[in-house]
Amino acid sequence: MTSSQPPSERPTQPPTRPSTFVARTPTDLIAIVPVVLGFHPRESVVLLTFGTPGAAFHARVDLPVGRAEQEEVADVLVRAVVANHAERVAVLLYTDDEEVAHTQFALLLGRLLDRRVEVIDVLR
């Protein structure tokens, strides 16, 4: 569909701004996740990044059980952090399986710290 109005007379939409949230406690981080993702995750690894407005991103992936898949998830998330120049992150692991959460946490934390990324918190 084309408009018969000249460009100068067409109504314009104001640019949308990304939402800004302030998290001061672990409870705040937990509360933010369903807001930024649009749903409550289950059996998931959630990565929240913090930084310059508009530059931060958030990611959610299924929590893998096997060691090889956990290493792959850690690598993918760290590559995204590095590619987007994120300097601060929080990791939330949604699972009842303590052992799986601990293994994924250890893999991801080690890789993030190796890249000098500040890890604000890791929660399960």
CSV table of C-alpha atoms in Angstrom, one decimal:
chain,number,residue,atom,x,y,z
A,1,MET,CA,0.0,0.0,0.0
A,2,THR,CA,1.3,3.4,-0.9
A,3,SER,CA,0.4,6.8,0.5
A,4,SER,CA,-0.8,9.6,-1.6
A,5,GLN,CA,0.5,12.1,0.9
A,6,PRO,CA,4.0,13.6,0.4
A,7,PRO,CA,6.6,12.3,2.9
A,8,SER,CA,6.6,15.6,4.8
A,9,GLU,CA,2.9,15.3,5.5
A,10,ARG,CA,2.8,11.7,6.6
A,11,PRO,CA,2.3,11.0,10.3
A,12,THR,CA,5.4,9.8,12.0
A,13,GLN,CA,5.8,7.4,14.8
A,14,PRO,CA,8.1,8.4,17.7
A,15,PRO,CA,11.1,6.1,18.0
A,16,THR,CA,10.7,3.4,20.5
A,17,ARG,CA,13.1,3.3,23.4
A,18,PRO,CA,14.2,0.1,25.1
A,19,SER,CA,12.9,-0.3,28.6
A,20,THR,CA,15.3,0.3,31.4
A,21,PHE,CA,15.1,-1.7,34.6
A,22,VAL,CA,17.0,-1.3,37.9
A,23,ALA,CA,17.9,-4.5,39.8
A,24,ARG,CA,19.2,-4.0,43.3
A,25,THR,CA,18.7,-7.5,44.7
A,26,PRO,CA,18.5,-11.1,43.5
A,27,THR,CA,14.8,-10.8,43.9
A,28,ASP,CA,14.8,-7.9,41.4
A,29,LEU,CA,16.7,-10.0,38.9
A,30,ILE,CA,14.2,-12.9,39.2
A,31,ALA,CA,11.3,-10.5,38.8
A,32,ILE,CA,12.8,-8.9,35.6
A,33,VAL,CA,13.2,-12.2,33.7
A,34,PRO,CA,9.6,-12.8,32.8
A,35,VAL,CA,9.2,-9.1,31.9
A,36,VAL,CA,12.1,-9.0,29.4
A,37,LEU,CA,11.5,-12.5,28.0
A,38,GLY,CA,7.7,-12.4,27.9
A,39,PHE,CA,7.2,-15.7,29.8
A,40,HIS,CA,8.3,-17.6,32.9
A,41,PRO,CA,11.2,-19.9,31.9
A,42,ARG,CA,11.5,-23.5,33.0
A,43,GLU,CA,14.5,-25.8,32.7
A,44,SER,CA,16.5,-22.9,31.2
A,45,VAL,CA,19.6,-20.9,31.3
A,46,VAL,CA,18.9,-17.1,31.3
A,47,LEU,CA,21.6,-14.6,30.7
A,48,LEU,CA,20.9,-10.9,31.5
A,49,THR,CA,23.4,-8.3,30.4
A,50,PHE,CA,23.8,-4.8,31.7
A,51,GLY,CA,25.4,-1.8,30.2
A,52,THR,CA,24.7,1.1,27.9
A,53,PRO,CA,21.0,1.5,27.2
A,54,GLY,CA,20.2,-0.1,23.8
A,55,ALA,CA,23.4,-2.2,23.9
A,56,ALA,CA,22.3,-4.8,26.5
A,57,PHE,CA,20.7,-8.1,25.5
A,58,HIS,CA,19.1,-11.0,27.2
A,59,ALA,CA,19.1,-14.7,26.2
A,60,ARG,CA,17.4,-17.9,27.2
A,61,VAL,CA,18.3,-21.4,26.2
A,62,ASP,CA,17.0,-24.8,27.2
A,63,LEU,CA,19.2,-26.1,30.1
A,64,PRO,CA,21.1,-29.1,28.7
A,65,VAL,CA,21.8,-32.2,30.8
A,66,GLY,CA,24.8,-33.6,29.0
A,67,ARG,CA,28.3,-32.2,29.6
A,68,ALA,CA,29.0,-31.7,25.8
A,69,GLU,CA,25.8,-29.8,25.4
A,70,GLN,CA,26.4,-27.7,28.5
A,71,GLU,CA,29.8,-26.7,27.1
A,72,GLU,CA,28.2,-25.7,23.8
A,73,VAL,CA,25.6,-23.6,25.6
A,74,ALA,CA,28.4,-21.9,27.6
A,75,ASP,CA,30.4,-21.2,24.5
A,76,VAL,CA,27.4,-19.8,22.6
A,77,LEU,CA,26.4,-17.5,25.4
A,78,VAL,CA,30.0,-16.2,26.0
A,79,ARG,CA,30.4,-15.6,22.3
A,80,ALA,CA,27.2,-13.5,22.3
A,81,VAL,CA,28.5,-11.5,25.4
A,82,VAL,CA,31.9,-10.9,23.7
A,83,ALA,CA,30.3,-10.0,20.3
A,84,ASN,CA,28.0,-7.5,22.0
A,85,HIS,CA,30.7,-6.0,24.2
A,86,ALA,CA,28.7,-6.7,27.4
A,87,GLU,CA,30.8,-6.1,30.5
A,88,ARG,CA,28.4,-7.2,33.2
A,89,VAL,CA,26.0,-10.1,33.3
A,90,ALA,CA,23.7,-12.1,35.6
A,91,VAL,CA,23.0,-15.8,35.1
A,92,LEU,CA,19.8,-17.5,36.2
A,93,LEU,CA,19.3,-21.2,36.1
A,94,TYR,CA,15.8,-22.5,36.2
A,95,THR,CA,15.8,-26.1,37.3
A,96,ASP,CA,15.2,-28.4,40.3
A,97,ASP,CA,18.3,-30.4,39.3
A,98,GLU,CA,21.1,-29.1,41.5
A,99,GLU,CA,23.8,-31.2,39.8
A,100,VAL,CA,22.9,-30.0,36.3
A,101,ALA,CA,22.6,-26.4,37.5
A,102,HIS,CA,26.0,-26.6,39.2
A,103,THR,CA,27.8,-28.0,36.2
A,104,GLN,CA,26.3,-25.4,33.8
A,105,PHE,CA,27.1,-22.7,36.3
A,106,ALA,CA,30.7,-23.7,36.6
A,107,LEU,CA,31.2,-24.0,32.9
A,108,LEU,CA,29.6,-20.6,32.1
A,109,LEU,CA,31.2,-18.8,35.0
A,110,GLY,CA,34.7,-19.9,34.2
A,111,ARG,CA,34.4,-18.8,30.6
A,112,LEU,CA,32.9,-15.4,31.5
A,113,LEU,CA,35.6,-14.7,34.1
A,114,ASP,CA,38.3,-15.8,31.6
A,115,ARG,CA,36.9,-13.0,29.3
A,116,ARG,CA,37.0,-10.5,32.2
A,117,VAL,CA,33.2,-10.2,32.2
A,118,GLU,CA,31.8,-9.1,35.6
A,119,VAL,CA,29.3,-11.6,36.9
A,120,ILE,CA,26.9,-9.8,39.1
A,121,ASP,CA,25.1,-12.9,40.3
A,122,VAL,CA,24.3,-16.5,39.5
A,123,LEU,CA,21.0,-17.7,40.8
A,124,ARG,CA,19.1,-21.0,40.8
